[in-house]
Amino acid sequence: MKAPSAFGRQNHMNTRSTIGNRITKLLTKLLLVLFAAILLMSCEKLLIEKDPENTPINNFELLWETIDRKYSFFTYKNINWDSLYHEYRPRVHNRMTNRQLFNLMADLLFHLKDGHVNLESGFDRSGNWEWYKDAPNNFNYSLLRTFYLKGDYVRTGPFVSKVIDSIGYVYIGSFSERVKPEHIDSIIKRFYGLKGIVFDVRSNGGGYSTNVGIVAGRFSDRRRLAAYKLFKTGPGHDDFTDPQPVYLSPAGKKQFLKPVTVLTNRRSYSASNDFVLKMSSLPHVTIVGDTTGGGGGTPVNAELLNGWTYRFSATMTLAPDKFNVEHGIAPDIKVNMSQRDINRGIDTILETALEYIRNK
Amino acid sequence: MTISLNKRKLLTTVFILIAVIVSPAQENFRHLIAGTGFTWHNTRDEGISPFIYSGRHNSFNAGISKRKDSYSSQLYFSLYNGQLHPVIYPELSDAAMKTHKINLNYFYLRNAGKIAGSNISLSAGGSIENSYVYHRHLLFDNSSINNSFYSKVSLSAMGSFPFTWEERDFILNYRLSVPVVTFIVRPSYAMSKPIGYLTSPDKHVRAFFESLEVSAINSFRGLRNRIWIERQLGSRYGLKLSYEWNYFSYNGENTVKSGTNTFMIHTFFDF
């Protein structure tokens, strides 16, 4: 094999050297780009500060501060949140167990006296159900089923309906299930020729407020002022927008404009309270039963450093006369179910509502 | 500050921008661009959570680019979707946010000449960058959906460095944009939706404009850095590799700090 000449070796070495230089230059450029990228990514870490450490004290501070800035009823309910901080904060320490921390936080939140306030961990859920605890039940579904529905009723989406003595009866136990327009439209169509409708939201604990507009709109004759909403605008306890009007407008092909009664009890809460508020803005609607449970604040969720979540009211709702509906809406006709009637298979509130429509 | 804008004027402006971009001017190059890649996203939006959420997004973009001796312009549309997790407790699988982001950006840059004694050409101009961001928090049963909209009017500068390696021509580009005025629709202080959407839930366009805020650099600060290398592979097509770091902070009713790092590969065609 012939050895390469000195010139050939030199030429080969020059070529290798040139390629090497080119590769070095390219690598330098790529490294510069990479360096710039890493530098920018590092800047981001400096610009977005780290989360606080997950400790009982930090969790307590975060809960207290978020509620302090965003909860909507401190002034209305005359709650001194600062004094509660001074009462509870000394009891928090970083050696406490999750159960101890949960109980302490639940006790703190209980002072807000709000059914829309809950603390949720993987092992428990706190809440305050005081608003109906001492009130009469005023609803007995098994009595309703046995003596009124009698197995002969129509179930349409979340609604149960039946004609009782030429008057339409509709029951909805929760607004949590989606109400489709066709659900309520089919009921309105069936009951359109009747003398009136009894709409029962007793023990309806709420759900989606979008459902409320869909249903109430089927009873509305024209656009009417139904409520005012106040939204938080800042961290102060009284930092709210001006009352923002909320209107109820007719919805669906047909609206039922004959006498309507809405049945309520203390467990008619949240979206159910909102339904009663909207319906009570209509002149042909009469509320029968007990004061609703209230819950006029829209609940929002938040989270803690340990993964627990909590929710609280972040708005206020006023009736058209500026009455705050957080503690409930009084009925037009106040009536309780009597034990004597229950024993005889009579729903006193339903009978009062039927009688009211018959006499209209 | 809240302003109301005439919807017709806004649509007309968008139409004119698109018409300018696609008009058959005597440009030197006009490209169709499409790209895909991934984005690493870090965000702390106190309107949703006090914590940092991080995660990967899939990214896709497509657009039109025009380059003349005197100016260059680009209109492109980007989509991002992915899932973010809280950095503080990554072990909770439910504590996640589904995130979708849509961008529609327009850049216009006038050529400003070359740096003396070098091959680096500079250009300067402005951009309009519109972002719609949708977050859905999987741990929340209420107020889980959070929508934001940002429209940034920015100053932009760009440097281009053509070079040859292995007898192949490349262009290394760097572009910087700094927002000057930003139009923002954000959820209200304690809610997940803007006030307009809560009081007029059926009138989305009206609710949108009712909730629009205007923010200058005192409350909205941002920086968009993009570096990319491009290579013409044939007479009518080529490839680009890009890295973009986009950061902004907004000191509104709730503070937002968000950074994205996007790596993409693009192909472009002359037309």
XYZ file of C-alpha atoms in Angstrom:
631
model
C 0.000 0.000 0.000
C 1.336 3.356 -1.073
C 1.992 5.855 1.722
C 0.373 9.299 1.244
C 2.679 12.046 0.108
C 3.675 14.881 2.450
C 1.468 17.239 0.392
C -1.479 14.856 0.618
C -1.063 14.475 4.383
C -0.864 18.272 4.762
C -3.955 18.749 2.574
C -5.837 16.097 4.553
C -4.822 17.718 7.835
C -5.914 21.171 6.571
C -9.308 19.806 5.544
C -9.746 18.155 8.972
C -8.658 21.342 10.653
C -11.167 23.428 8.610
C -14.040 21.038 9.414
C -12.982 21.064 13.052
C -13.029 24.861 13.100
C -16.449 24.934 11.463
C -17.826 22.416 13.944
C -16.327 24.411 16.806
C -17.921 27.623 15.482
C -21.302 25.952 15.042
C -21.111 24.360 18.478
C -20.217 27.750 19.925
C -23.289 29.279 18.306
C -25.508 26.435 19.489
C -24.062 26.694 22.974
C -24.763 30.423 22.977
C -28.391 29.753 22.007
C -28.625 27.048 24.672
C -27.041 29.358 27.224
C -29.537 32.114 26.339
C -32.426 29.652 26.720
C -31.168 28.410 30.096
C -30.614 32.002 31.220
C -34.171 32.967 30.299
C -35.609 29.891 32.014
C -33.591 30.748 35.125
C -34.969 34.304 35.014
C -38.453 32.818 35.116
C -37.641 30.943 38.322
C -36.548 34.215 39.872
C -39.588 36.101 38.605
C -42.195 33.566 39.803
C -41.533 33.213 43.521
C -41.608 29.767 45.158
C -44.714 28.466 46.932
C -44.635 28.653 50.729
C -43.744 25.480 52.616
C -46.587 23.061 53.416
C -46.896 23.420 57.204
C -49.949 23.680 59.494
C -49.098 27.313 60.259
C -48.792 28.275 56.578
C -52.031 26.434 55.774
C -53.859 28.235 58.561
C -52.483 31.609 57.481
C -53.466 30.971 53.856
C -57.010 29.925 54.789
C -57.526 32.891 57.112
C -56.103 35.408 54.654
C -58.012 34.160 51.591
C -61.299 34.203 53.494
C -60.399 37.634 54.890
C -59.890 39.033 51.382
C -62.636 37.274 49.468
C -65.542 36.253 51.765
C -68.559 38.458 51.179
C -70.652 38.541 54.390
C -68.355 39.810 57.185
C -70.163 43.131 57.569
C -73.660 41.787 56.913
C -73.217 39.048 59.544
C -71.208 41.260 61.894
C -68.310 38.796 62.128
C -65.039 39.993 63.657
C -62.590 37.915 61.603
C -59.533 39.572 63.174
C -60.562 38.571 66.681
C -61.136 35.007 65.459
C -57.579 35.022 64.120
C -56.265 35.997 67.538
C -58.401 33.286 69.135
C -57.360 30.444 66.800
C -53.849 31.294 65.589
C -52.102 30.610 68.954
C -53.551 27.081 68.858
C -51.808 26.239 65.570
C -48.346 24.703 65.628
C -46.304 22.722 63.146
C -46.405 19.466 65.152
C -50.191 19.117 65.043
C -51.771 16.200 63.170
C -53.905 16.590 60.047
C -57.009 15.705 62.068
C -56.219 18.358 64.673
C -55.608 20.957 61.977
C -58.809 19.987 60.158
C -60.913 20.274 63.311
C -59.408 23.641 64.189
C -59.988 25.052 60.709
C -63.528 23.624 60.628
C -64.267 25.318 63.969
C -62.936 28.611 62.620
C -65.065 28.389 59.457
C -68.152 27.448 61.481
C -68.237 31.056 62.773
C -69.162 32.219 59.260
C -72.624 30.591 59.727
C -72.815 29.856 56.037
C -74.032 26.726 54.281
C -71.770 27.603 51.363
C -68.652 27.272 53.527
C -67.045 23.827 53.608
C -63.593 22.446 54.244
C -62.804 19.214 52.428
C -59.898 16.886 53.084
C -59.432 13.320 51.955
C -60.924 12.116 55.259
C -63.679 14.581 56.222
C -65.906 17.438 55.099
C -66.949 20.229 57.414
C -70.032 22.400 57.096
C -72.599 24.448 58.932
C -76.202 23.303 58.647
C -77.527 25.351 61.565
C -79.949 27.332 59.426
C -82.512 24.528 59.270
C -81.576 22.450 62.328
C -84.262 23.867 64.617
C -86.856 24.565 61.900
C -89.816 22.265 61.206
C -89.118 19.803 58.416
C -92.207 20.874 56.440
C -91.654 18.217 53.798
C -92.254 14.503 53.742
C -91.494 12.862 50.409
C -92.857 9.478 51.439
C -96.189 11.106 52.373
C -96.187 12.927 49.033
C -95.445 9.713 47.158
C -98.014 7.642 49.050
C -100.957 10.024 49.191
C -100.462 12.400 46.244
C -98.225 10.919 43.536
C -99.522 7.371 44.148
C -97.162 5.910 41.547
C -98.987 7.789 38.817
C -96.687 10.621 37.839
C -94.408 11.711 35.002
C -90.644 11.954 35.472
C -89.046 14.452 33.067
C -85.335 14.990 33.659
C -85.048 16.085 37.304
C -88.786 16.893 37.536
C -91.640 14.824 38.940
C -95.061 16.083 37.834
C -98.697 15.163 38.081
C -102.120 16.740 37.697
C -103.837 16.989 41.105
C -107.470 18.167 41.017
C -107.010 20.024 37.704
C -103.924 21.789 39.008
C -100.425 20.947 37.837
C -97.941 19.815 40.469
C -94.161 19.871 39.780
C -91.477 18.758 42.204
C -87.735 19.233 41.770
C -85.524 17.885 44.557
C -82.272 19.433 43.349
C -80.954 21.867 40.757
C -77.717 19.861 40.536
C -78.928 17.744 37.631
C -78.914 19.497 34.279
C -82.288 20.950 33.295
C -82.771 20.869 29.549
C -85.178 23.425 28.068
C -87.223 20.575 26.580
C -87.788 19.128 30.085
C -89.597 22.192 31.406
C -91.192 22.987 28.023
C -92.904 19.597 27.945
C -94.300 20.189 31.443
C -95.546 23.679 30.541
C -97.153 22.220 27.400
C -98.946 19.497 29.417
C -100.158 21.928 32.089
C -100.921 24.872 29.801
C -104.706 24.479 29.935
C -104.868 23.938 33.707
C -106.002 26.458 36.300
C -102.585 26.828 37.881
C -99.304 25.162 38.823
C -97.842 24.267 42.207
C -94.032 24.258 41.953
C -92.411 22.465 44.876
C -88.792 23.264 45.819
C -88.996 22.113 49.443
C -85.770 20.476 50.672
C -84.135 21.422 47.373
C -80.566 22.158 48.523
C -79.565 23.968 45.329
C -77.310 23.258 42.378
C -76.609 25.139 39.180
C -78.037 28.637 38.971
C -78.173 28.324 35.159
C -81.016 25.832 35.718
C -82.912 28.500 37.657
C -83.093 30.910 34.718
C -84.216 28.106 32.384
C -87.144 27.176 34.659
C -88.169 30.624 35.955
C -88.127 32.066 32.408
C -91.069 29.763 31.538
C -93.236 31.731 33.997
C -92.089 35.218 32.998
C -94.353 37.527 30.977
C -91.731 40.206 30.260
C -88.220 41.278 31.241
C -88.328 42.187 34.923
C -85.803 43.154 37.540
C -85.419 39.997 39.655
C -82.410 40.674 41.888
C -79.174 42.563 42.388
C -75.722 40.990 42.666
C -72.763 42.526 44.435
C -69.287 41.303 43.506
C -66.111 41.752 45.506
C -63.741 44.258 43.936
C -60.879 44.141 46.434
C -59.613 42.768 49.738
C -61.589 45.086 52.037
C -64.644 43.567 53.721
C -66.855 46.210 52.071
C -65.123 46.328 48.673
C -68.060 45.568 46.402
C -69.370 46.702 43.059
C -72.536 48.743 42.995
C -75.556 46.435 42.944
C -75.633 44.887 39.468
C -79.195 44.311 38.240
C -80.173 40.764 37.292
C -83.194 40.425 35.059
C -85.614 37.585 34.495
C -86.759 37.336 30.879
C -89.318 35.083 29.225
C -87.813 31.820 27.983
C -89.212 29.025 25.829
C -92.018 29.004 23.278
C -94.793 29.208 25.855
C -94.893 30.864 29.245
C -97.343 29.867 31.956
C -98.962 33.092 33.190
C -101.879 31.727 35.269
C -101.631 31.452 39.097
C -98.486 29.700 40.316
C -97.552 28.814 43.882
C -94.003 27.931 44.915
C -93.648 25.685 47.978
C -90.689 26.343 50.273
C -89.139 25.214 53.542
C -85.946 26.059 55.440
C -84.035 23.492 53.401
C -84.768 25.358 50.155
C -81.228 26.654 49.831
C -78.784 28.297 47.405
C -79.999 27.872 43.782
C -83.403 27.001 45.212
C -83.389 30.293 47.149
C -82.406 32.003 43.892
C -85.349 30.345 42.139
C -87.763 31.597 44.799
C -86.269 35.087 44.532
C -86.718 35.176 40.764
C -90.223 33.687 40.890
C -91.304 36.163 43.587
C -90.620 39.017 41.146
C -93.575 37.774 39.066
C -97.057 39.116 39.927
C -98.893 35.819 39.379
C -96.571 33.826 41.677
C -97.217 33.275 45.400
C -94.725 31.724 47.808
C -96.278 29.247 50.262
C -94.641 27.442 53.189
C -91.719 28.447 55.392
C -88.889 30.964 54.952
C -86.241 29.596 52.586
C -82.810 28.644 53.909
C -81.018 31.464 52.077
C -77.546 31.080 50.648
C -77.418 34.168 48.451
C -73.656 34.169 48.009
C -72.142 32.393 45.024
C -69.682 29.816 46.394
C -66.160 29.595 44.993
C -63.466 26.971 45.597
C -59.938 27.439 46.827
C -57.103 25.134 47.857
C -54.565 24.791 50.635
C -50.900 23.861 50.540
C -51.678 20.318 51.714
C -54.174 19.652 48.902
C -57.340 20.230 50.935
C -59.992 22.399 49.336
C -62.546 24.743 50.803
C -65.310 26.916 49.478
C -66.937 30.103 50.603
C -69.423 32.747 49.460
C -67.904 35.409 47.254
C -70.921 37.532 46.259
C -74.090 38.939 47.831
C -77.610 38.829 46.407
C -80.291 41.407 47.089
C -83.984 41.313 46.250
C -85.332 44.125 44.012
C -86.168 46.089 47.197
C -82.467 45.676 48.243
C -83.270 43.119 50.958
C -80.272 40.793 51.472
C -81.499 37.219 50.893
C -78.540 35.479 52.589
C -80.745 34.357 55.504
C -83.747 33.408 53.408
C -86.898 34.722 51.740
C -90.116 34.869 53.737
C -93.183 33.287 52.109
C -96.301 35.228 51.110
C -98.390 32.622 52.924
C -96.635 31.216 55.966
C -97.778 27.699 56.797
C -96.183 24.697 58.540
C -97.063 21.049 58.142
C -98.964 19.937 61.224
C -98.275 16.576 62.814
C -102.009 15.932 62.882
C -102.198 16.396 59.102
C -99.123 14.243 58.545
C -100.738 11.444 60.546
C -103.799 11.727 58.284
C -101.699 11.677 55.100
C -102.181 15.373 54.380
C -99.435 17.715 53.186
C -100.610 20.965 54.819
C -98.429 23.212 52.665
C -99.421 21.533 49.404
C -103.125 21.628 50.367
C -102.853 25.348 51.194
C -101.253 26.021 47.794
C -103.901 23.979 45.921
C -106.674 25.760 47.802
C -105.113 29.144 47.015
C -105.139 28.408 43.270
C -108.677 26.963 43.362
C -109.897 30.220 44.919
C -108.160 32.475 42.398
C -60.188 51.358 33.994
C -62.959 49.959 31.837
C -63.679 51.076 28.305
C -66.254 50.112 25.773
C -65.156 49.508 22.203
C -67.183 49.462 19.057
C -67.356 45.853 17.899
C -67.668 46.874 14.249
C -64.470 48.973 14.424
C -62.593 46.075 15.981
C -63.744 43.636 13.296
C -62.848 46.153 10.578
C -59.340 46.534 12.022
C -58.839 42.763 12.118
C -60.124 42.486 8.546
C -57.730 45.205 7.326
C -54.802 43.506 9.050
C -55.599 40.188 7.392
C -56.122 41.876 4.014
C -52.749 43.622 4.259
C -51.037 40.351 5.085
C -52.510 38.283 2.287
C -52.464 40.993 -0.381
C -50.274 40.087 -3.378
C -47.688 42.835 -2.885
C -44.302 42.906 -4.675
C -42.703 41.040 -1.802
C -39.421 39.194 -2.040
C -40.774 36.195 -0.119
C -44.160 35.083 1.031
C -44.341 31.921 3.122
C -46.936 29.675 4.568
C -45.662 28.339 7.892
C -46.832 25.421 10.006
C -45.163 24.074 13.108
C -45.522 21.768 16.042
C -43.697 21.263 19.320
C -44.106 21.452 23.045
C -44.285 24.116 25.698
C -43.276 24.019 29.348
C -45.635 26.314 31.223
C -45.260 27.772 34.738
C -48.014 29.996 36.056
C -49.311 31.490 39.244
C -52.717 33.068 38.736
C -54.066 34.147 42.106
C -57.521 34.347 40.552
C -57.413 30.530 40.410
C -54.870 29.410 42.975
C -52.158 30.943 45.143
C -49.764 28.223 43.938
C -47.513 27.676 40.951
C -48.944 25.282 38.383
C -46.553 23.707 35.895
C -46.832 21.322 33.031
C -46.316 20.495 29.411
C -48.465 21.656 26.533
C -48.633 20.386 23.016
C -48.230 23.292 20.648
C -49.226 23.871 17.088
C -49.017 26.962 14.950
C -49.698 28.078 11.421
C -49.403 31.397 9.678
C -48.276 33.594 6.859
C -44.974 35.395 6.692
C -43.971 38.106 4.252
C -40.489 39.528 3.757
C -39.493 42.478 1.583
C -36.354 44.560 1.343
C -37.950 47.242 3.486
C -40.040 45.259 5.938
C -41.203 41.881 7.150
C -44.532 40.872 8.615
C -46.036 37.760 10.085
C -49.543 36.677 11.027
C -49.864 33.393 12.857
C -52.265 31.402 14.879
C -51.139 29.111 17.724
C -52.900 26.472 19.776
C -51.660 25.054 23.068
C -53.311 22.414 25.153
C -52.181 20.413 28.126
C -52.528 19.860 31.822
C -50.841 21.768 34.619
C -50.160 20.399 38.097
C -49.415 22.221 41.335
C -45.721 22.149 42.135
C -46.509 22.079 45.863
C -48.347 18.733 45.856
C -47.699 16.903 42.578
C -48.848 13.602 44.094
C -52.533 14.651 44.007
C -53.668 13.646 40.539
C -57.000 15.508 40.887
C -55.227 18.776 41.579
C -54.758 19.634 37.960
C -55.819 22.274 35.516
C -56.769 21.476 31.962
C -55.445 24.364 29.953
C -56.126 25.537 26.434
C -54.640 28.623 24.897
C -55.292 30.233 21.536
C -53.025 32.967 20.193
C -53.452 35.161 17.158
C -50.371 37.329 16.657
C -49.345 39.883 14.076
C -45.831 41.306 13.755
C -44.707 44.140 11.479
C -41.019 45.090 11.393
C -39.278 47.747 9.249
C -35.728 46.985 8.203
C -33.296 49.335 9.932
C -30.057 48.351 8.212
C -27.024 46.355 9.236
C -24.672 46.647 12.163
C -21.533 48.290 10.780
C -18.862 45.777 9.862
C -21.101 42.797 10.398
C -23.625 40.700 8.563
C -26.323 41.251 11.198
C -29.389 43.103 9.950
C -31.753 44.801 12.370
C -35.413 45.654 12.147
C -37.908 47.302 14.479
C -41.645 47.704 14.624
C -44.611 46.481 16.568
C -46.958 43.625 17.145
C -50.486 42.831 18.246
C -50.621 39.624 20.241
C -53.997 38.219 21.267
C -54.310 35.339 23.736
C -57.363 33.554 25.017
C -56.564 31.300 28.005
C -58.981 28.702 29.360
C -58.280 26.849 32.610
C -60.518 24.179 34.137
C -59.543 23.147 37.645
C -60.283 19.448 38.184
C -60.263 19.649 41.989
C -63.038 22.263 42.143
C -66.715 21.462 41.848
C -67.745 25.083 41.505
C -66.010 28.049 39.889
C -63.741 25.568 38.152
C -63.663 27.317 34.780
C -61.540 30.390 34.417
C -61.265 32.423 31.218
C -58.843 35.242 30.448
C -58.161 37.296 27.366
C -55.103 39.454 26.696
C -54.516 41.642 23.669
C -51.036 43.152 23.774
C -49.851 46.038 21.629
C -46.073 45.664 21.735
C -42.874 47.212 20.470
C -40.690 44.673 18.691
C -37.111 44.473 17.522
C -35.384 41.768 15.535
C -31.871 40.838 14.509
C -31.028 38.422 11.683
C -27.654 36.825 11.109
C -27.231 34.869 7.877
C -24.301 32.470 7.878
C -22.977 29.598 5.882
C -21.946 26.257 7.273
C -20.806 23.311 5.197
C -21.788 25.320 2.103
C -25.320 25.500 3.395
C -27.058 28.806 4.128
C -28.729 29.412 7.456
C -30.317 32.446 9.107
C -30.215 32.874 12.862
C -32.945 35.262 14.072
C -33.748 36.800 17.429
C -36.876 38.818 18.106
C -37.881 40.674 21.255
C -41.327 42.125 21.999
C -42.299 44.295 24.943
C -45.997 45.086 25.487
C -46.850 48.752 25.903
C -50.633 48.668 26.183
C -52.661 45.572 26.961
C -56.401 45.021 26.740
C -57.480 42.472 29.311
C -60.597 40.548 30.242
C -60.073 38.814 33.578
C -62.347 37.195 36.143
C -63.574 39.541 38.870
C -61.670 39.756 42.152
C -63.208 36.774 43.969
C -64.897 34.891 41.139
C -63.851 32.685 38.257
C -65.778 34.677 35.658
C -65.765 38.346 34.703
C -68.608 40.374 36.187
C -70.138 40.994 32.774
C -70.520 37.236 32.242
C -72.265 36.848 35.590
C -74.816 39.596 35.107
C -75.423 39.037 31.371
C -74.788 35.299 30.971
C -76.641 35.127 27.654
C -74.979 38.132 26.030
C -71.391 37.037 25.636
C -70.161 39.759 23.271
C -71.662 42.519 25.421
C -70.343 40.859 28.586
C -66.889 40.648 27.002
C -66.675 44.351 26.203
C -68.205 45.331 29.551
C -65.380 43.487 31.285
C -62.537 44.887 29.152
C -59.746 46.700 31.012
C -56.844 48.648 29.590
C -53.473 48.212 31.231
C -50.149 49.967 30.632
C -46.681 48.861 31.702
C -47.294 49.993 35.281
C -49.536 46.947 35.809
C -48.813 44.647 32.867
C -45.191 43.774 32.151
C -44.124 41.243 29.625
C -41.342 40.026 27.434
C -41.463 37.729 24.453
C -38.098 36.390 23.298
C -37.893 34.206 20.270
C -34.807 32.736 18.731
C -34.925 30.601 15.630
C -32.703 29.211 12.979
C -33.995 28.692 9.457
C -32.705 26.862 6.450
C -34.006 26.869 2.901
C -34.072 23.209 1.878
C -35.338 23.586 -1.650
C -36.283 26.380 -3.965
C -39.707 26.767 -2.366
C -39.571 25.242 1.076
C -37.489 25.070 4.220
C -37.332 24.327 7.942
C -37.146 26.387 11.116
C -36.217 25.412 14.656
C -37.350 27.832 17.310
C -37.250 28.468 21.024
C -39.494 31.085 22.607
C -39.620 32.368 26.142
C -42.734 34.358 26.876
C -43.242 35.895 30.293
C -45.738 38.341 31.719
C -46.849 39.616 35.089
C -50.115 41.402 35.710
C -50.767 43.292 38.918
C -54.518 43.503 38.651
C -57.123 42.591 41.237
C -55.342 39.253 41.409
C -51.693 38.937 40.461
C -50.736 36.717 37.536
C -47.201 35.610 36.710
C -46.826 33.277 33.802
C -43.915 31.951 31.793
C -43.842 29.631 28.811
C -40.890 27.953 27.137
C -41.764 26.674 23.691
C -39.646 24.518 21.428
C -41.007 24.048 17.915
C -40.110 22.772 14.498
C -41.701 24.543 11.544
C -41.847 23.993 7.865
C -42.451 26.820 5.407
C -43.462 27.001 1.772
C -43.211 29.880 -0.670
C -46.436 30.830 -2.396
